[in-house]
Coordinates of C-alpha atoms and ligand atoms in Angstrom, one line a residue:
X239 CA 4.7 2.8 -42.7
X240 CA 4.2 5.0 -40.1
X241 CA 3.3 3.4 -36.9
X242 CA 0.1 4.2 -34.4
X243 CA 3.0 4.0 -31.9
X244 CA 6.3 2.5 -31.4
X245 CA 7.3 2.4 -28.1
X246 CA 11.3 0.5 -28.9
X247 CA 11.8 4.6 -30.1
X248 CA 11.6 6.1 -26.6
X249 CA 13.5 2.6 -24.9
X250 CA 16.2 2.5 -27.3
X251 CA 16.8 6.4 -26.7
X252 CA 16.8 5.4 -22.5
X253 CA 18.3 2.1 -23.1
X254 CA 21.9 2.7 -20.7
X255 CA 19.6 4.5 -18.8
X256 CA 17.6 2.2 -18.3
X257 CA 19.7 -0.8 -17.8
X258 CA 21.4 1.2 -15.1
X259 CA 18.5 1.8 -13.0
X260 CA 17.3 -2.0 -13.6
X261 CA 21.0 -3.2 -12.5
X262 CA 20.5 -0.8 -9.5
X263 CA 17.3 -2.7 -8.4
X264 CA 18.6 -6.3 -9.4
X265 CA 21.7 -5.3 -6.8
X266 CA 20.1 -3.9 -4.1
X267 CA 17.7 -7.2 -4.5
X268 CA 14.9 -5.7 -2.8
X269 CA 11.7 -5.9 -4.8
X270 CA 8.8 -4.7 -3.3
X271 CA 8.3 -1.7 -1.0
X272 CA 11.4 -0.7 -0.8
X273 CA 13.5 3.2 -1.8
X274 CA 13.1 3.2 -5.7
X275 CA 8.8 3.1 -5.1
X276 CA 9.1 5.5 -2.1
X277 CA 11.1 8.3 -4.6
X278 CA 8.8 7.5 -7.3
X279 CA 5.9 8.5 -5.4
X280 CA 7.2 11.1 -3.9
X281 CA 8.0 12.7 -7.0
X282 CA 4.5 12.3 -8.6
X283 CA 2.8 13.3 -5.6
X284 CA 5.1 17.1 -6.2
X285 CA 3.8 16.3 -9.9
X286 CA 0.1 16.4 -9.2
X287 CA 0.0 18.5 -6.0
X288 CA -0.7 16.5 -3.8
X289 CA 0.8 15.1 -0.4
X290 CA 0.9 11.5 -1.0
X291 CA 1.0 8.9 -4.0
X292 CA 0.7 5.2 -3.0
X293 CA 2.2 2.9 -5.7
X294 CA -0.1 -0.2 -6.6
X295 CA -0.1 -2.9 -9.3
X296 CA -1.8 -1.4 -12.1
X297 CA -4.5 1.4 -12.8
X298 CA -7.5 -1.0 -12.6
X299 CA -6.2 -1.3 -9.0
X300 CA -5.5 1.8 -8.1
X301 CA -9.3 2.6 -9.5
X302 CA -10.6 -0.7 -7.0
X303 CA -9.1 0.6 -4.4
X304 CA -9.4 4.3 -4.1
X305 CA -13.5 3.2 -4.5
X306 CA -12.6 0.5 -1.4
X307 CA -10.8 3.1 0.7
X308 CA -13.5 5.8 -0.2
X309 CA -15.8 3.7 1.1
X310 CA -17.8 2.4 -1.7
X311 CA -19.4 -0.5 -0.8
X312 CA -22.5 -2.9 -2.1
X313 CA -25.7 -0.9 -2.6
X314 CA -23.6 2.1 -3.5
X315 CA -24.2 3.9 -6.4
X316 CA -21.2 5.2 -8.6
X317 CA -21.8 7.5 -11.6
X318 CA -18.9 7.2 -14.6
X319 CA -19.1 8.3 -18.3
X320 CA -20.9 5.9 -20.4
X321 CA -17.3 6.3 -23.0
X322 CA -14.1 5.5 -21.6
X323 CA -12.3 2.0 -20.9
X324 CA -13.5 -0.5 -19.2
X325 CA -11.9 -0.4 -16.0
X326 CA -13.5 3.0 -15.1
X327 CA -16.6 1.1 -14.7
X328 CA -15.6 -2.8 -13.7
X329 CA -14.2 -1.9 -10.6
X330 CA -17.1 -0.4 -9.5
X331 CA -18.7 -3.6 -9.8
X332 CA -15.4 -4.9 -7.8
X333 CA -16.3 -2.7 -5.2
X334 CA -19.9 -4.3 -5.1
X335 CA -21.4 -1.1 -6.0
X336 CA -23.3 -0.2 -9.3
X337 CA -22.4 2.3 -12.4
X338 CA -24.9 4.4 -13.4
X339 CA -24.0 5.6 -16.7
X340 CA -23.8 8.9 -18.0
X341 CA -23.6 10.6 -21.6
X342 CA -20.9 12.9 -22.6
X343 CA -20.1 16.0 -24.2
X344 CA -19.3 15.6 -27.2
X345 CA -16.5 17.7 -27.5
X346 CA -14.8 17.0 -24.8
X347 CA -15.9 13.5 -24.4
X348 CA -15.8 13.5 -20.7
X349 CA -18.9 13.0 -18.6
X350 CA -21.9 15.8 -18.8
X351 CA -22.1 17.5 -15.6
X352 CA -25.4 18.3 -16.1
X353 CA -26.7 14.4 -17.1
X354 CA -24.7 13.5 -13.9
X355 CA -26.7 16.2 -11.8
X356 CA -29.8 14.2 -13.0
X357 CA -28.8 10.7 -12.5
X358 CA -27.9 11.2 -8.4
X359 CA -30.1 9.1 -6.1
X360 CA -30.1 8.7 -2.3
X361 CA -27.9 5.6 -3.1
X362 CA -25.4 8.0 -5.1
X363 CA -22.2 7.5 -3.2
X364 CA -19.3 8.9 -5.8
X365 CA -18.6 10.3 -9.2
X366 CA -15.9 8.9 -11.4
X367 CA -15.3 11.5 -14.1
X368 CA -12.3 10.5 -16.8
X369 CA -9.8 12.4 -18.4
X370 CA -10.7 11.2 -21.6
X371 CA -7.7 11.2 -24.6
X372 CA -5.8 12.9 -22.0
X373 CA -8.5 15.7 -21.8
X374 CA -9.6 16.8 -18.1
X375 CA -12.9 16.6 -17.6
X376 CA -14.7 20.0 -16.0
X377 CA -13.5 19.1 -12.2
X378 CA -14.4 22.6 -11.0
X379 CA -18.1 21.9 -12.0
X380 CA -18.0 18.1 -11.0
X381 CA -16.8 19.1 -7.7
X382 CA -19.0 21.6 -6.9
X383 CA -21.7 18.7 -8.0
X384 CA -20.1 16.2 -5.4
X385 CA -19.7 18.9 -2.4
X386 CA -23.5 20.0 -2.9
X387 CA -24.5 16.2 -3.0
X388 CA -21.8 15.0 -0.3
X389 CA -20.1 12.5 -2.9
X390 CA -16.9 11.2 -3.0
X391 CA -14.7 11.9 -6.1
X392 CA -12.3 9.5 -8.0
X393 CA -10.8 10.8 -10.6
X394 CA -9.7 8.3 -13.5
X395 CA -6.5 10.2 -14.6
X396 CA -4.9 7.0 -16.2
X397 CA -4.8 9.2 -19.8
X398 CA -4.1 12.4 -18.3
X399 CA -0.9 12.8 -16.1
X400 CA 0.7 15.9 -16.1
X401 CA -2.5 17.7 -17.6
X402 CA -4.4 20.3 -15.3
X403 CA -7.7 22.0 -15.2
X404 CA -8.0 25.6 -14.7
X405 CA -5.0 26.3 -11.6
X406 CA -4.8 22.6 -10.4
X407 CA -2.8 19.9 -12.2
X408 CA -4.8 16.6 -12.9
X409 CA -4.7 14.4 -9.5
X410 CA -5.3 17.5 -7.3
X411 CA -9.0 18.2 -7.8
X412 CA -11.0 14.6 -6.3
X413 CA -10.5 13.0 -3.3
X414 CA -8.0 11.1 -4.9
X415 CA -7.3 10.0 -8.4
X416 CA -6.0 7.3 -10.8
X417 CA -2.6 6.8 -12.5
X418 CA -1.8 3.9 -15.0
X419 CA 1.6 3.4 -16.1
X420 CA 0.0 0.8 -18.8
X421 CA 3.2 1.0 -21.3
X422 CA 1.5 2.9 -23.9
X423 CA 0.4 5.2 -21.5
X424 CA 2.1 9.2 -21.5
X425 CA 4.2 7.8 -18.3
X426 CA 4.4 4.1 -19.0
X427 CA 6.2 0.9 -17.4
X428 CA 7.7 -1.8 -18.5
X429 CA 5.0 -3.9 -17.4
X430 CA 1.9 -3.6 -15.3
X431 CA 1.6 -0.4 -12.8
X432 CA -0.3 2.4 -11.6
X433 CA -0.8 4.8 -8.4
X434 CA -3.3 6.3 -6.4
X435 CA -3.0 10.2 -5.7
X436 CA -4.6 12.1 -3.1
X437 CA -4.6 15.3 -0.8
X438 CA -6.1 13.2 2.6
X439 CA -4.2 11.2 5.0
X440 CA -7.3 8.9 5.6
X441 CA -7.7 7.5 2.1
X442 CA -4.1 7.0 1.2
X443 CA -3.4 5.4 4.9
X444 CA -6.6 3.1 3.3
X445 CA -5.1 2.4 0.1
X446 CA -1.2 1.3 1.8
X447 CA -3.3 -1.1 3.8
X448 CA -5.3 -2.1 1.3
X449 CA -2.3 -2.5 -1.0
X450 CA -0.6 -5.0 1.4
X451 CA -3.3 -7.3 2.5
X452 CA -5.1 -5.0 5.4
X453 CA -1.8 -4.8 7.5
X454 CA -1.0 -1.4 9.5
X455 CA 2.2 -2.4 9.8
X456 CA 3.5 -5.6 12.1
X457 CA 1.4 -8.6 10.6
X458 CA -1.4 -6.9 12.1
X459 CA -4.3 -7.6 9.4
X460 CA -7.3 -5.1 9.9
X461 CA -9.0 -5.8 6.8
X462 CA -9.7 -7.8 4.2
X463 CA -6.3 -6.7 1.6
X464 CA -5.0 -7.0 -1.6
X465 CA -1.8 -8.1 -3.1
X466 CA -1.4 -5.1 -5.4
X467 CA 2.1 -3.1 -4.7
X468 CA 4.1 -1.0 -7.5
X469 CA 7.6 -3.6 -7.6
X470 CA 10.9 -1.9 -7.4
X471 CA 11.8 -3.1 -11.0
X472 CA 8.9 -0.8 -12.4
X473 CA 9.8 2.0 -10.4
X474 CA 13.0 2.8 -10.7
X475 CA 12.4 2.2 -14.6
X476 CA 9.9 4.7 -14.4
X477 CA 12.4 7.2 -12.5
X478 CA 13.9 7.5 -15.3
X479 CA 10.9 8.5 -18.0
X480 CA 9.4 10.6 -15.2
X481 CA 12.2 12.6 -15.7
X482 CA 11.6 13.1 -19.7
X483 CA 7.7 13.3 -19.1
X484 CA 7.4 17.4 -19.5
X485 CA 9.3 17.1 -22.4
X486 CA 7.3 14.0 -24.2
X487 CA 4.1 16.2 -22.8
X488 CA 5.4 19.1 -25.0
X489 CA 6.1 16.9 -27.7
X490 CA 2.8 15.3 -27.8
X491 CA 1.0 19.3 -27.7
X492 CA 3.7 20.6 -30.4
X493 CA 2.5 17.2 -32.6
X494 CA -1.4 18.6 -31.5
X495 CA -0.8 21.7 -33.2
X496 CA 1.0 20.3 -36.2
X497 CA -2.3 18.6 -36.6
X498 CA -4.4 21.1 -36.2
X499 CA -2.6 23.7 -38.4
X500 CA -2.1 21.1 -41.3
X501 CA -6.0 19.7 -41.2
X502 CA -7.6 23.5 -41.0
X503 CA -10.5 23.4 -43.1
X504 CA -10.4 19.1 -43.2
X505 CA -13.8 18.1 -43.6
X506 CA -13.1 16.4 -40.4
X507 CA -13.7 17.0 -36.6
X508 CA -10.5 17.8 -34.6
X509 CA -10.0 17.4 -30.9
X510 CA -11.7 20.3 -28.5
X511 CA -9.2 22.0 -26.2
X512 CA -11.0 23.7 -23.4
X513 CA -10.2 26.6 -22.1
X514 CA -9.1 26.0 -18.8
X515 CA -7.8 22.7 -19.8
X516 CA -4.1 21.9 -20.1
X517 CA -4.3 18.8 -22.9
X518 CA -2.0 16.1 -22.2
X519 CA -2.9 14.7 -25.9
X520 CA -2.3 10.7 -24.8
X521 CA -4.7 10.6 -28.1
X522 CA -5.3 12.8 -31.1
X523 CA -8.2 11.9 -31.6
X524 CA -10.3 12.8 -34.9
X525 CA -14.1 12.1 -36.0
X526 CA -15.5 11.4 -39.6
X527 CA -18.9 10.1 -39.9
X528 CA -17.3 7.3 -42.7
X529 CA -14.8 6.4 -39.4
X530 CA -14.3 2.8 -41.0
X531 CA -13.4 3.7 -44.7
X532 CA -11.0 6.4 -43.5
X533 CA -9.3 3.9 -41.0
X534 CA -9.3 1.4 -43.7
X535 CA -7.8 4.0 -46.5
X536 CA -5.3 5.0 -43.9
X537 CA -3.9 1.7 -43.7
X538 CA -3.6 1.3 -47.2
X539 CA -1.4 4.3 -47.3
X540 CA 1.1 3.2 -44.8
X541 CA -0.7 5.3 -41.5
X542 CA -1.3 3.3 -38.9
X543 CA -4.3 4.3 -36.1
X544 CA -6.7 2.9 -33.7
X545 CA -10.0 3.2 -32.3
X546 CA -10.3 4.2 -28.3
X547 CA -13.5 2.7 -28.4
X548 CA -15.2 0.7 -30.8
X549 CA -18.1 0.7 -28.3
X550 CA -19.6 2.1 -25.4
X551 CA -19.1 0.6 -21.2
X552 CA -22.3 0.0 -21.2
X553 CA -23.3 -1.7 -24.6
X554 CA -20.0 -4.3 -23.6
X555 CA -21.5 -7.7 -23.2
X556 CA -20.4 -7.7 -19.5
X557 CA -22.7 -5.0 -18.6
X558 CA -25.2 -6.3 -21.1
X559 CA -26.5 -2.9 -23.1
X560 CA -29.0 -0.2 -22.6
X561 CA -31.7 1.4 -23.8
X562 CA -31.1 3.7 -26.3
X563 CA -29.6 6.3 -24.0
X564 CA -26.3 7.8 -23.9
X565 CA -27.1 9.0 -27.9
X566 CA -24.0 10.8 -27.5
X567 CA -20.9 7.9 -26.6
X568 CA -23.1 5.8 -29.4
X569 CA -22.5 8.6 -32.1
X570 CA -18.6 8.8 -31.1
X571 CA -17.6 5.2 -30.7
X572 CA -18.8 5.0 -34.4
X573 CA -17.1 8.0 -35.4
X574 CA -13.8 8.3 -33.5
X575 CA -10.3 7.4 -35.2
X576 CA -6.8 8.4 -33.1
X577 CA -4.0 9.5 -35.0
X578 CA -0.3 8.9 -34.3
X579 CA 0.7 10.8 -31.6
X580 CA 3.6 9.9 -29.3
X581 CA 6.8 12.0 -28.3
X582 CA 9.6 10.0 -30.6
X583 CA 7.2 11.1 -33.6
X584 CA 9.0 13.0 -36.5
X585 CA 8.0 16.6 -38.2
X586 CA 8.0 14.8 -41.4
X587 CA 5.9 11.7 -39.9
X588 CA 3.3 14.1 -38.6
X589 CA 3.1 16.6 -42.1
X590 CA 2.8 12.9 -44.0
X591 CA 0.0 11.8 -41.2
X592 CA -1.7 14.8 -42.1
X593 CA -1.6 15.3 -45.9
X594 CA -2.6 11.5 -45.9
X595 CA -5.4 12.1 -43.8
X596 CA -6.3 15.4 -45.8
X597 CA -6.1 13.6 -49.4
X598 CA -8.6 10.7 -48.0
X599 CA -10.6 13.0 -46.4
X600 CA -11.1 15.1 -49.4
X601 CA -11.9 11.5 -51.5
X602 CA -14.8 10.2 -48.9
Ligands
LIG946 C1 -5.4 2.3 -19.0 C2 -6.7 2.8 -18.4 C3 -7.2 2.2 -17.2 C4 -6.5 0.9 -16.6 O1 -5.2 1.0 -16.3 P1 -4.3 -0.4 -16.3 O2 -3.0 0.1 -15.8 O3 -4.3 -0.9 -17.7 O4 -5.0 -1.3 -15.3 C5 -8.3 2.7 -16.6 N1 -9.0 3.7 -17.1 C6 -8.6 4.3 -18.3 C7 -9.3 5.4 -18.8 C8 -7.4 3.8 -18.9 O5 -7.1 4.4 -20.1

C-alpha cells in the first residue's frame, strides 16, 4: 500500500530533533509569546520577503484577521475563487463582509482575473486570490487589478509557502498574506498554527493586537481582540522542519517531474506549471473525466489519493449554492484526483504510483 501521505516518515526522521527542541520549550516553561515564536517569524518573514510575520493560531485565523486588520468590515465586499477550502471564504463572513465568488482557470485553478475584473462593485473592498495545490495564482495581474480599483489584497498562501511568482516569493506580492502550518501542510505543526506575512507596519501592528485581545501593550485594550497566538511548543517544533523545508520543496518538484515524465501521453490531465510560477506541489493533482472509477481502481491497487474538493465554496450547504455559474470549479471538483506527493516519498513509490495510474488509465 502506498499511502496518500504519511506524515510518522518525516517525524521519525526529526524525532531527537524534535524532542530536543520540545524539551527546550518545556524548560524554559514559557508558552506563549515568548523567543522560539519571535525566531520563527523572523525566519519566515526573510523566507517570503517581507519585514514582519506575526504568528497566530491557525491559518483560518491568520485569514480572519488579516481581513480585520485590513479593514474589512460588514457591508464589505470580498472577491475569492469559487474552488479552494473553505476557510478562504468563511472568514470573510467572520469579518461580516460577503464573498463574491469567482470562476477559475482551469489550468491553473486559481481565480480568473478577468471574471474578478467583472465582479467588482462600489462595495468591493479586497481580493483574496489562493495558491491553489501550491500553485501561485497570477499576483502581478491581480495586483494591478486591486491598485487600479484601490483594493486590499490577501493572499491565501496556506498551500503555497516557499513558492514565488515571477521575481517575488509567495507572501511578498498582497498586502499581506496567509500561512497554515495545518500538519499536512508543506511546513506543518504538530498541531494547529499558521502566520500572517506582510510588507506594512500598519497591518501587522493590527494583526499583534488583534492576536492578543486588542492590547498595544500594558493591559491597554483598544479593540475588540482575539485569543489566537502561535504557542512556543509549535514553534520551536516548526524551527526545526523550516530548516528542511527547501529540501522537502525540491523533493516534492523532483516527485512533479517523475510524474510528469512517467504519465507523458496518459490519457489524463497533468498539473499546469506557469511560467513565472515557482510550483510548491503541496498537491499533484491530476483530472480524468471518470475521477470516481480511477480513485476507486487506485485503491484496489494499493495507491492511496484524495480529492481537494469534492465540491465547490459556494455549492457547500453553508453558503447555500448558486446558480449555475462558476461552470468551471463545477467541471474540476468532479474531475480532480491528487496523487501522492510528499518529500519522504520513494523513486520506486512514485514509478509504482505512476505505472498504476497509467495501467488504469489505459483500462477506463
Ligand atoms: C489549510 C487551508 C486553510 C486553513 O488553514 P488552517 O491552518 O487549517 O486553519 C485556508 N485556506 C487554504 C487554501 C488551506 O489549504
Amino acid at each position: 500500500m502506498i499511502p496518500f501521505i504519511d506524515l510518522t516518515r518525516q517525524h521519525a526522521a526529526l524525532r531527537a530533533e524534535l524532542l530536543a527542541a520540545a524539551a527546550r520549550v518545556l524548560d524554559s516553561s514559557q508558552f506563549i509569546l515568548g523567543a522560539e515564536g519571535k525566531a520563527l517569524e523572523s525566519e519566515l518573514a526573510a523566507l517570503c520577503g517581507v519585514r514582519h510575520a506575526i504568528g497566530v493560531a491557525s491559518g483560518t485565523d491568520a485569514l480572519r484577521l488579516a481581513l480585520a486588520a485590513l479593514g474589512v468590515r460588514p457591508g464589505d465586499e470580498v472577491i475569492t475563487p469559487a474552488l479552494s477550502f473553505v476557510a478562504s471564504a468563511t472568514t470573510i463572513v467572520m469579518a461580516g463582509a460577503t464573498p463574491v465568488f469567482v470562476d477559475v482557470d482551469p489550468r491553473t485553478y486559481a481565480l480568473d482575473v478577468a471574471a474578478a475584473a467583472r465582479a467588482i462593485t462600489s462595495r468591493t473592498r479586497a481580493i483574496v486570490p489562493v495558491h491553489l495545490y501550491g500553485h501561485p495564482a497570477p499576483m502581478d495581474r491581480v495586483m494591478e487589478l486591486a491598485r487600479a480599483h484601490r483594493l486590499a489584497v490577501i493572499e491565501d498562501a496556506a498551500q503555497a509557502v516557499g513558492g514565488a511568482w515571477g521575481d517575488r516569493p509567495i507572501g511578498a506580492w498582497g498586502d499581506a498574506a496567509c500561512l497554515s502550518f495545518y500538519p499536512t501542510k508543506n511546513l506543518g505543526a504538530c498541531g494547529d498554527a499558521g502566520m500572517v506575512v506582510t510588507d506594512r507596519d500598519d497591518v501587522a501592528a493590527g494583526i499583534r493586537r488583534l492576536r492578543h485581545h486588542g492590547d498595544t501593550g500594558r493591559y491597554q485594550h483598544v479593540e475588540l481582540g482575539y485569543c489566537s497566538r502561535l504557542d512556543e511548543m509549535q514553534a520551536a517544533l516548526l524551527r526545526v522542519k523550516l530548516e528542511r523545508l527547501a529540501a522537502w520543496t525540491e523533493a516534492r518538484r523532483r516527485i512533479a517531474a517523475r510524474y510528469r515524465a512517467a504519465l507523458a501521453g496518459v490519457a489524463l490531465g497533468l498539473p499546469f506549471e506557469a511560467p513565472e510560477a515557482r510550483h510548491v506541489y503541496h498537491l499533484f493533482t491530476v483530472r480524468h473525466p471518470q475521477r470516481e472509477a480511477l480513485a476507486k481502481t487506485l485503491t484496489d491497487r494499493g495507491v492511496g489519493t484524495a480529492v481537494y474538493y469534492p465540491c465547490t465554496v459556494p455549492d457547500q450547504p453553508v453558503f447555500g449554492g448558486g446558480e449555475g455559474r462558476w461552470p468551471e470549479a463545477r467541471r474540476a471538483v468532479r474531475e480532480v484526483l491528487s496523487l501522492p506527493c510528499f518529500a519522504e516519498l520513494s523513486d520506486d513509490e512514485v514509478e509504482t504510483v505512476a505505472a498504476t495510474v497509467r495501467n488504469v488509465c489505459e483500462r477506463l
